[in-house]
Amino acid sequence: SQQGEEDPQALSIQEGENATMNCSYKTSINNLQWYRQNSGRGLVHLILIRSNEREKHSGRLRVTLDTSKKSSSLLITASRAADTASYFCATVTNAGKSTFGDGTTLTVKP
Amino acid sequence: DAGVIQSPRHEVTEMGQEVTLRCKPISGHDYLFWYRQTMMRGLELLIYFNNNVPIDDSGMPEDRFSAKMPNASFSTLKIQPSEPRDSAVYFCASSFQGSPLHFGNGTRLTVT
């Protein structure tokens, strides 16, 4: 990808389990964002974490950021079948440049 | 607000033809981005504008690609001449001062 990598590339879990996705990046950032994409649609913003923050929560989502390791993780707790989608991290520089990782495809089996 | 509007939704064209993709950002947004998504290369940033001025076009594949933003409410991405390897989904997104991006539904381009 242009900015970094996400792992795993694909993740399959049972409904009710937690899902963790990781994102690594290469350059200095202003903030990091996570997006979700359903098949055939545009990306939808989930959560934003600034470079001076270490953890953020929003509903069933928990995001961490380690700027020393240039990495972030997204945790979805108590997953549902409707969470099935692709998830992308995006890094935003101070100049506003937003570049995306390769994405993780999450399948939640009912 | 209607969100980011892209047209057309689908475009099928023959190799060598000119293709023009259009985008209307959300009113008041000052950043506009063009991305290309394929299975092989993922989501690539092609170019982005701030206040209608191109800031970074380092992702534009080659001279066959050009993008313009003549005013705050309209942008185009043009491919001339098109080639089969340009087949992809092209997304436009807009944002306000580094806030989260709002994406359009994309244009699926097929070049035969």
PDB file of N, CA, C and O in Angstrom, chain B residues 34-65:
ATOM      1  N   TRP B  34      -9.105  12.076  -4.680  1.00  0.00           N
ATOM      2  CA  TRP B  34      -9.442  11.038  -5.657  1.00  0.00           C
ATOM      3  C   TRP B  34      -8.627   9.784  -5.320  1.00  0.00           C
ATOM      4  O   TRP B  34      -7.399   9.846  -5.195  1.00  0.00           O
ATOM      5  N   TYR B  35      -9.350   8.654  -5.186  1.00  0.00           N
ATOM      6  CA  TYR B  35      -8.725   7.360  -4.928  1.00  0.00           C
ATOM      7  C   TYR B  35      -9.110   6.374  -6.014  1.00  0.00           C
ATOM      8  O   TYR B  35     -10.157   6.495  -6.638  1.00  0.00           O
ATOM      9  N   ARG B  36      -8.256   5.369  -6.175  1.00  0.00           N
ATOM     10  CA  ARG B  36      -8.557   4.269  -7.078  1.00  0.00           C
ATOM     11  C   ARG B  36      -8.441   2.981  -6.267  1.00  0.00           C
ATOM     12  O   ARG B  36      -7.468   2.793  -5.526  1.00  0.00           O
ATOM     13  N   GLN B  37      -9.423   2.083  -6.427  1.00  0.00           N
ATOM     14  CA  GLN B  37      -9.402   0.833  -5.676  1.00  0.00           C
ATOM     15  C   GLN B  37      -9.436  -0.357  -6.607  1.00  0.00           C
ATOM     16  O   GLN B  37     -10.319  -0.478  -7.462  1.00  0.00           O
ATOM     17  N   THR B  38      -8.465  -1.240  -6.450  1.00  0.00           N
ATOM     18  CA  THR B  38      -8.419  -2.497  -7.174  1.00  0.00           C
ATOM     19  C   THR B  38      -8.036  -3.599  -6.196  1.00  0.00           C
ATOM     20  O   THR B  38      -7.505  -3.329  -5.106  1.00  0.00           O
ATOM     21  N   MET B  39      -8.302  -4.841  -6.582  1.00  0.00           N
ATOM     22  CA  MET B  39      -7.940  -5.960  -5.715  1.00  0.00           C
ATOM     23  C   MET B  39      -6.425  -6.037  -5.562  1.00  0.00           C
ATOM     24  O   MET B  39      -5.911  -6.319  -4.481  1.00  0.00           O
ATOM     25  N   MET B  40      -5.716  -5.765  -6.649  1.00  0.00           N
ATOM     26  CA  MET B  40      -4.256  -5.933  -6.633  1.00  0.00           C
ATOM     27  C   MET B  40      -3.552  -4.841  -5.834  1.00  0.00           C
ATOM     28  O   MET B  40      -2.607  -5.114  -5.101  1.00  0.00           O
ATOM     29  N   ARG B  41      -4.014  -3.608  -5.986  1.00  0.00           N
ATOM     30  CA  ARG B  41      -3.260  -2.477  -5.410  1.00  0.00           C
ATOM     31  C   ARG B  41      -3.962  -1.813  -4.233  1.00  0.00           C
ATOM     32  O   ARG B  41      -3.429  -0.872  -3.634  1.00  0.00           O
ATOM     33  N   GLY B  42      -5.154  -2.298  -3.902  1.00  0.00           N
ATOM     34  CA  GLY B  42      -5.872  -1.713  -2.779  1.00  0.00           C
ATOM     35  C   GLY B  42      -6.387  -0.328  -3.108  1.00  0.00           C
ATOM     36  O   GLY B  42      -6.732  -0.018  -4.245  1.00  0.00           O
ATOM     37  N   LEU B  43      -6.421   0.539  -2.085  1.00  0.00           N
ATOM     38  CA  LEU B  43      -6.972   1.889  -2.214  1.00  0.00           C
ATOM     39  C   LEU B  43      -5.816   2.872  -2.352  1.00  0.00           C
ATOM     40  O   LEU B  43      -5.114   3.168  -1.389  1.00  0.00           O
ATOM     41  N   GLU B  44      -5.633   3.380  -3.553  1.00  0.00           N
ATOM     42  CA  GLU B  44      -4.509   4.268  -3.849  1.00  0.00           C
ATOM     43  C   GLU B  44      -4.973   5.722  -3.906  1.00  0.00           C
ATOM     44  O   GLU B  44      -5.961   6.025  -4.583  1.00  0.00           O
ATOM     45  N   LEU B  45      -4.248   6.596  -3.244  1.00  0.00           N
ATOM     46  CA  LEU B  45      -4.509   8.027  -3.361  1.00  0.00           C
ATOM     47  C   LEU B  45      -3.892   8.528  -4.661  1.00  0.00           C
ATOM     48  O   LEU B  45      -2.690   8.386  -4.876  1.00  0.00           O
ATOM     49  N   LEU B  46      -4.715   9.095  -5.524  1.00  0.00           N
ATOM     50  CA  LEU B  46      -4.219   9.604  -6.803  1.00  0.00           C
ATOM     51  C   LEU B  46      -3.793  11.066  -6.678  1.00  0.00           C
ATOM     52  O   LEU B  46      -2.693  11.447  -7.078  1.00  0.00           O
ATOM     53  N   ILE B  47      -4.671  11.889  -6.123  1.00  0.00           N
ATOM     54  CA  ILE B  47      -4.411  13.325  -6.023  1.00  0.00           C
ATOM     55  C   ILE B  47      -5.349  13.899  -4.971  1.00  0.00           C
ATOM     56  O   ILE B  47      -6.424  13.352  -4.733  1.00  0.00           O
ATOM     57  N   TYR B  48      -4.905  14.989  -4.325  1.00  0.00           N
ATOM     58  CA  TYR B  48      -5.845  15.688  -3.463  1.00  0.00           C
ATOM     59  C   TYR B  48      -5.679  17.195  -3.592  1.00  0.00           C
ATOM     60  O   TYR B  48      -4.600  17.691  -3.932  1.00  0.00           O
ATOM     61  N   PHE B  49      -6.774  17.884  -3.353  1.00  0.00           N
ATOM     62  CA  PHE B  49      -6.859  19.331  -3.460  1.00  0.00           C
ATOM     63  C   PHE B  49      -7.178  19.937  -2.099  1.00  0.00           C
ATOM     64  O   PHE B  49      -7.885  19.338  -1.304  1.00  0.00           O
ATOM     65  N   ASN B  50      -6.678  21.141  -1.893  1.00  0.00           N
ATOM     66  CA  ASN B  50      -7.072  21.937  -0.744  1.00  0.00           C
ATOM     67  C   ASN B  50      -7.475  23.305  -1.271  1.00  0.00           C
ATOM     68  O   ASN B  50      -6.668  23.959  -1.943  1.00  0.00           O
ATOM     69  N   ASN B  51      -8.690  23.718  -0.958  1.00  0.00           N
ATOM     70  CA  ASN B  51      -9.198  24.996  -1.484  1.00  0.00           C
ATOM     71  C   ASN B  51      -9.009  25.095  -2.995  1.00  0.00           C
ATOM     72  O   ASN B  51      -8.538  26.121  -3.511  1.00  0.00           O
ATOM     73  N   ASN B  52      -9.338  24.031  -3.693  1.00  0.00           N
ATOM     74  CA  ASN B  52      -9.338  23.940  -5.156  1.00  0.00           C
ATOM     75  C   ASN B  52      -7.940  23.858  -5.759  1.00  0.00           C
ATOM     76  O   ASN B  52      -7.812  23.795  -6.992  1.00  0.00           O
ATOM     77  N   VAL B  53      -6.908  23.850  -4.957  1.00  0.00           N
ATOM     78  CA  VAL B  53      -5.532  23.815  -5.468  1.00  0.00           C
ATOM     79  C   VAL B  53      -4.965  22.407  -5.289  1.00  0.00           C
ATOM     80  O   VAL B  53      -5.044  21.853  -4.192  1.00  0.00           O
ATOM     81  N   PRO B  54      -4.404  21.823  -6.357  1.00  0.00           N
ATOM     82  CA  PRO B  54      -3.793  20.487  -6.200  1.00  0.00           C
ATOM     83  C   PRO B  54      -2.585  20.558  -5.274  1.00  0.00           C
ATOM     84  O   PRO B  54      -1.684  21.362  -5.498  1.00  0.00           O
ATOM     85  N   ILE B  55      -2.587  19.714  -4.247  1.00  0.00           N
ATOM     86  CA  ILE B  55      -1.510  19.725  -3.262  1.00  0.00           C
ATOM     87  C   ILE B  55      -0.497  18.618  -3.523  1.00  0.00           C
ATOM     88  O   ILE B  55       0.706  18.819  -3.400  1.00  0.00           O
ATOM     89  N   ASP B  56      -0.981  17.453  -3.878  1.00  0.00           N
ATOM     90  CA  ASP B  56      -0.094  16.311  -4.064  1.00  0.00           C
ATOM     91  C   ASP B  56      -0.684  15.420  -5.153  1.00  0.00           C
ATOM     92  O   ASP B  56      -1.746  14.845  -4.949  1.00  0.00           O
ATOM     93  N   ASP B  57      -0.010  15.350  -6.283  1.00  0.00           N
ATOM     94  CA  ASP B  57      -0.481  14.482  -7.367  1.00  0.00           C
ATOM     95  C   ASP B  57       0.512  13.353  -7.626  1.00  0.00           C
ATOM     96  O   ASP B  57       0.534  12.772  -8.722  1.00  0.00           O
ATOM     97  N   SER B  58       1.307  13.032  -6.624  1.00  0.00           N
ATOM     98  CA  SER B  58       2.347  12.012  -6.805  1.00  0.00           C
ATOM     99  C   SER B  58       1.769  10.624  -7.041  1.00  0.00           C
ATOM    100  O   SER B  58       2.468   9.737  -7.523  1.00  0.00           O
ATOM    101  N   GLY B  59       0.508  10.438  -6.724  1.00  0.00           N
ATOM    102  CA  GLY B  59      -0.115   9.138  -6.946  1.00  0.00           C
ATOM    103  C   GLY B  59      -0.736   8.965  -8.318  1.00  0.00           C
ATOM    104  O   GLY B  59      -1.172   7.866  -8.662  1.00  0.00           O
ATOM    105  N   MET B  60      -0.758   9.996  -9.097  1.00  0.00           N
ATOM    106  CA  MET B  60      -1.318   9.891 -10.450  1.00  0.00           C
ATOM    107  C   MET B  60      -0.411   8.975 -11.258  1.00  0.00           C
ATOM    108  O   MET B  60       0.795   9.238 -11.394  1.00  0.00           O
ATOM    109  N   PRO B  61      -0.980   7.922 -11.847  1.00  0.00           N
ATOM    110  CA  PRO B  61      -0.157   6.877 -12.464  1.00  0.00           C
ATOM    111  C   PRO B  61       0.756   7.376 -13.585  1.00  0.00           C
ATOM    112  O   PRO B  61       1.897   6.993 -13.661  1.00  0.00           O
ATOM    113  N   GLU B  62       0.257   8.207 -14.433  1.00  0.00           N
ATOM    114  CA  GLU B  62       1.041   8.662 -15.584  1.00  0.00           C
ATOM    115  C   GLU B  62       0.324   9.831 -16.239  1.00  0.00           C
ATOM    116  O   GLU B  62      -0.731  10.264 -15.781  1.00  0.00           O
ATOM    117  N   ASP B  63       0.932  10.333 -17.296  1.00  0.00           N
ATOM    118  CA  ASP B  63       0.407  11.546 -17.919  1.00  0.00           C
ATOM    119  C   ASP B  63      -0.976  11.367 -18.531  1.00  0.00           C
ATOM    120  O   ASP B  63      -1.631  12.359 -18.871  1.00  0.00           O
ATOM    121  N   ARG B  64      -1.414  10.143 -18.651  1.00  0.00           N
ATOM    122  CA  ARG B  64      -2.752   9.923 -19.220  1.00  0.00           C
ATOM    123  C   ARG B  64      -3.842  10.377 -18.239  1.00  0.00           C
ATOM    124  O   ARG B  64      -4.987  10.569 -18.627  1.00  0.00           O
ATOM    125  N   PHE B  65      -3.467  10.533 -16.976  1.00  0.00           N
ATOM    126  CA  PHE B  65      -4.417  10.933 -15.940  1.00  0.00           C
ATOM    127  C   PHE B  65      -4.259  12.422 -15.645  1.00  0.00           C
ATOM    128  O   PHE B  65      -3.142  12.924 -15.492  1.00  0.00           O
TER     129      PHE B  65
END
